[in-house]
Amino acid sequence: MLTSTLIAAATTPLEWSPTVGIIMIIANIIAIAFGKFTIQYPSAEPAAPAPQFFGGFGLPAILATAAFGHILGAGIILGLHNIGRI
C-alpha cells in the first residue's frame, strides 16, 4: 500500500540544466554569507589549506556552510520543480 502511494506521488525526474547549477551556486553563496555573519568561531581549527580563498573560514565552517548551501539549494530546486517553474 505504501509503495503504491509513493509511486502515485512521484513526479517526473528532474534533469540537470544550467539553471539548476546556477540556483545551487546562488544558494551556496547565500549560505556562505549567512555563515560569515552568524558563525561564532569561523576560523576554528583545523585551518583550511588557503584560508584567504575561503574568507578566513576554518575547515569546520567551510564544511558547515557548504552543507547548508546544498540543503538550501536542493530544497529550492525541488520546490521550483514541484510547482513547475523548472
JSON list of C-alpha atoms in Angstrom, two decimals:
[
{"chain": "A", "resi": 1, "resn": "MET", "atom": "CA", "xyz": [0.00, 0.00, 0.00]},
{"chain": "A", "resi": 2, "resn": "LEU", "atom": "CA", "xyz": [2.78, 2.41, 0.90]},
{"chain": "A", "resi": 3, "resn": "THR", "atom": "CA", "xyz": [4.65, 1.66, -2.31]},
{"chain": "A", "resi": 4, "resn": "SER", "atom": "CA", "xyz": [1.64, 2.47, -4.49]},
{"chain": "A", "resi": 5, "resn": "THR", "atom": "CA", "xyz": [1.16, 5.74, -2.60]},
{"chain": "A", "resi": 6, "resn": "LEU", "atom": "CA", "xyz": [4.79, 6.71, -3.14]},
{"chain": "A", "resi": 7, "resn": "ILE", "atom": "CA", "xyz": [4.66, 5.83, -6.83]},
{"chain": "A", "resi": 8, "resn": "ALA", "atom": "CA", "xyz": [1.48, 7.87, -7.26]},
{"chain": "A", "resi": 9, "resn": "ALA", "atom": "CA", "xyz": [3.12, 10.87, -5.59]},
{"chain": "A", "resi": 10, "resn": "ALA", "atom": "CA", "xyz": [6.27, 10.68, -7.72]},
{"chain": "A", "resi": 11, "resn": "THR", "atom": "CA", "xyz": [6.82, 13.41, -10.29]},
{"chain": "A", "resi": 12, "resn": "THR", "atom": "CA", "xyz": [8.79, 13.45, -13.48]},
{"chain": "A", "resi": 13, "resn": "PRO", "atom": "CA", "xyz": [12.53, 13.23, -12.89]},
{"chain": "A", "resi": 14, "resn": "LEU", "atom": "CA", "xyz": [14.45, 16.47, -12.81]},
{"chain": "A", "resi": 15, "resn": "GLU", "atom": "CA", "xyz": [17.39, 16.57, -15.19]},
{"chain": "A", "resi": 16, "resn": "TRP", "atom": "CA", "xyz": [20.40, 18.77, -14.62]},
{"chain": "A", "resi": 17, "resn": "SER", "atom": "CA", "xyz": [20.50, 22.04, -16.54]},
{"chain": "A", "resi": 18, "resn": "PRO", "atom": "CA", "xyz": [22.47, 25.28, -16.28]},
{"chain": "A", "resi": 19, "resn": "THR", "atom": "CA", "xyz": [19.51, 26.78, -14.40]},
{"chain": "A", "resi": 20, "resn": "VAL", "atom": "CA", "xyz": [19.80, 24.08, -11.74]},
{"chain": "A", "resi": 21, "resn": "GLY", "atom": "CA", "xyz": [23.53, 24.74, -11.45]},
{"chain": "A", "resi": 22, "resn": "ILE", "atom": "CA", "xyz": [23.04, 28.50, -11.12]},
{"chain": "A", "resi": 23, "resn": "ILE", "atom": "CA", "xyz": [20.41, 28.01, -8.41]},
{"chain": "A", "resi": 24, "resn": "MET", "atom": "CA", "xyz": [22.79, 25.75, -6.47]},
{"chain": "A", "resi": 25, "resn": "ILE", "atom": "CA", "xyz": [25.65, 28.26, -6.78]},
{"chain": "A", "resi": 26, "resn": "ILE", "atom": "CA", "xyz": [23.45, 31.13, -5.58]},
{"chain": "A", "resi": 27, "resn": "ALA", "atom": "CA", "xyz": [22.17, 29.03, -2.67]},
{"chain": "A", "resi": 28, "resn": "ASN", "atom": "CA", "xyz": [25.76, 28.26, -1.62]},
{"chain": "A", "resi": 29, "resn": "ILE", "atom": "CA", "xyz": [26.75, 31.93, -1.85]},
{"chain": "A", "resi": 30, "resn": "ILE", "atom": "CA", "xyz": [23.78, 32.84, 0.36]},
{"chain": "A", "resi": 31, "resn": "ALA", "atom": "CA", "xyz": [24.74, 30.13, 2.85]},
{"chain": "A", "resi": 32, "resn": "ILE", "atom": "CA", "xyz": [28.35, 31.33, 2.98]},
{"chain": "A", "resi": 33, "resn": "ALA", "atom": "CA", "xyz": [27.22, 34.93, 3.53]},
{"chain": "A", "resi": 34, "resn": "PHE", "atom": "CA", "xyz": [24.82, 33.77, 6.25]},
{"chain": "A", "resi": 35, "resn": "GLY", "atom": "CA", "xyz": [27.61, 31.75, 7.87]},
{"chain": "A", "resi": 36, "resn": "LYS", "atom": "CA", "xyz": [30.03, 34.69, 7.71]},
{"chain": "A", "resi": 37, "resn": "PHE", "atom": "CA", "xyz": [27.73, 36.74, 9.95]},
{"chain": "A", "resi": 38, "resn": "THR", "atom": "CA", "xyz": [26.43, 34.00, 12.26]},
{"chain": "A", "resi": 39, "resn": "ILE", "atom": "CA", "xyz": [29.24, 31.52, 12.98]},
{"chain": "A", "resi": 40, "resn": "GLN", "atom": "CA", "xyz": [30.75, 32.38, 16.33]},
{"chain": "A", "resi": 41, "resn": "TYR", "atom": "CA", "xyz": [34.24, 30.95, 15.64]},
{"chain": "A", "resi": 42, "resn": "PRO", "atom": "CA", "xyz": [34.65, 30.94, 11.84]},
{"chain": "A", "resi": 43, "resn": "SER", "atom": "CA", "xyz": [38.40, 30.28, 11.91]},
{"chain": "A", "resi": 44, "resn": "ALA", "atom": "CA", "xyz": [38.30, 27.24, 14.20]},
{"chain": "A", "resi": 45, "resn": "GLU", "atom": "CA", "xyz": [40.95, 24.57, 13.73]},
{"chain": "A", "resi": 46, "resn": "PRO", "atom": "CA", "xyz": [41.82, 22.70, 11.57]},
{"chain": "A", "resi": 47, "resn": "ALA", "atom": "CA", "xyz": [42.60, 25.54, 9.21]},
{"chain": "A", "resi": 48, "resn": "ALA", "atom": "CA", "xyz": [41.77, 25.44, 5.52]},
{"chain": "A", "resi": 49, "resn": "PRO", "atom": "CA", "xyz": [44.73, 24.93, 3.13]},
{"chain": "A", "resi": 50, "resn": "ALA", "atom": "CA", "xyz": [44.40, 28.50, 1.79]},
{"chain": "A", "resi": 51, "resn": "PRO", "atom": "CA", "xyz": [42.22, 30.46, 4.23]},
{"chain": "A", "resi": 52, "resn": "GLN", "atom": "CA", "xyz": [42.44, 33.68, 2.20]},
{"chain": "A", "resi": 53, "resn": "PHE", "atom": "CA", "xyz": [40.42, 31.97, -0.55]},
{"chain": "A", "resi": 54, "resn": "PHE", "atom": "CA", "xyz": [37.73, 30.87, 1.90]},
{"chain": "A", "resi": 55, "resn": "GLY", "atom": "CA", "xyz": [37.06, 34.17, 3.64]},
{"chain": "A", "resi": 56, "resn": "GLY", "atom": "CA", "xyz": [39.14, 33.24, 6.67]},
{"chain": "A", "resi": 57, "resn": "PHE", "atom": "CA", "xyz": [36.97, 30.20, 7.41]},
{"chain": "A", "resi": 58, "resn": "GLY", "atom": "CA", "xyz": [38.43, 27.12, 9.02]},
{"chain": "A", "resi": 59, "resn": "LEU", "atom": "CA", "xyz": [37.61, 23.68, 7.71]},
{"chain": "A", "resi": 60, "resn": "PRO", "atom": "CA", "xyz": [34.58, 23.16, 10.02]},
{"chain": "A", "resi": 61, "resn": "ALA", "atom": "CA", "xyz": [32.99, 26.43, 8.86]},
{"chain": "A", "resi": 62, "resn": "ILE", "atom": "CA", "xyz": [33.62, 25.61, 5.20]},
{"chain": "A", "resi": 63, "resn": "LEU", "atom": "CA", "xyz": [32.01, 22.18, 5.55]},
{"chain": "A", "resi": 64, "resn": "ALA", "atom": "CA", "xyz": [29.08, 23.59, 7.54]},
{"chain": "A", "resi": 65, "resn": "THR", "atom": "CA", "xyz": [28.27, 26.39, 5.11]},
{"chain": "A", "resi": 66, "resn": "ALA", "atom": "CA", "xyz": [28.70, 24.13, 2.07]},
{"chain": "A", "resi": 67, "resn": "ALA", "atom": "CA", "xyz": [26.39, 21.51, 3.59]},
{"chain": "A", "resi": 68, "resn": "PHE", "atom": "CA", "xyz": [23.81, 24.16, 4.46]},
{"chain": "A", "resi": 69, "resn": "GLY", "atom": "CA", "xyz": [24.09, 25.63, 0.97]},
{"chain": "A", "resi": 70, "resn": "HIS", "atom": "CA", "xyz": [23.46, 22.24, -0.65]},
{"chain": "A", "resi": 71, "resn": "ILE", "atom": "CA", "xyz": [20.46, 21.55, 1.58]},
{"chain": "A", "resi": 72, "resn": "LEU", "atom": "CA", "xyz": [19.08, 25.00, 0.80]},
{"chain": "A", "resi": 73, "resn": "GLY", "atom": "CA", "xyz": [19.77, 24.60, -2.92]},
{"chain": "A", "resi": 74, "resn": "ALA", "atom": "CA", "xyz": [18.19, 21.14, -3.10]},
{"chain": "A", "resi": 75, "resn": "GLY", "atom": "CA", "xyz": [15.09, 22.45, -1.35]},
{"chain": "A", "resi": 76, "resn": "ILE", "atom": "CA", "xyz": [14.79, 25.40, -3.72]},
{"chain": "A", "resi": 77, "resn": "ILE", "atom": "CA", "xyz": [15.37, 23.26, -6.81]},
{"chain": "A", "resi": 78, "resn": "LEU", "atom": "CA", "xyz": [12.90, 20.57, -5.77]},
{"chain": "A", "resi": 79, "resn": "GLY", "atom": "CA", "xyz": [10.34, 23.16, -4.73]},
{"chain": "A", "resi": 80, "resn": "LEU", "atom": "CA", "xyz": [10.59, 25.03, -8.02]},
{"chain": "A", "resi": 81, "resn": "HIS", "atom": "CA", "xyz": [10.39, 21.75, -9.94]},
{"chain": "A", "resi": 82, "resn": "ASN", "atom": "CA", "xyz": [7.34, 20.72, -7.93]},
{"chain": "A", "resi": 83, "resn": "ILE", "atom": "CA", "xyz": [5.44, 23.90, -8.83]},
{"chain": "A", "resi": 84, "resn": "GLY", "atom": "CA", "xyz": [6.54, 23.64, -12.47]},
{"chain": "A", "resi": 85, "resn": "ARG", "atom": "CA", "xyz": [8.95, 26.58, -12.68]},
{"chain": "A", "resi": 86, "resn": "ILE", "atom": "CA", "xyz": [11.98, 24.50, -13.67]}
]
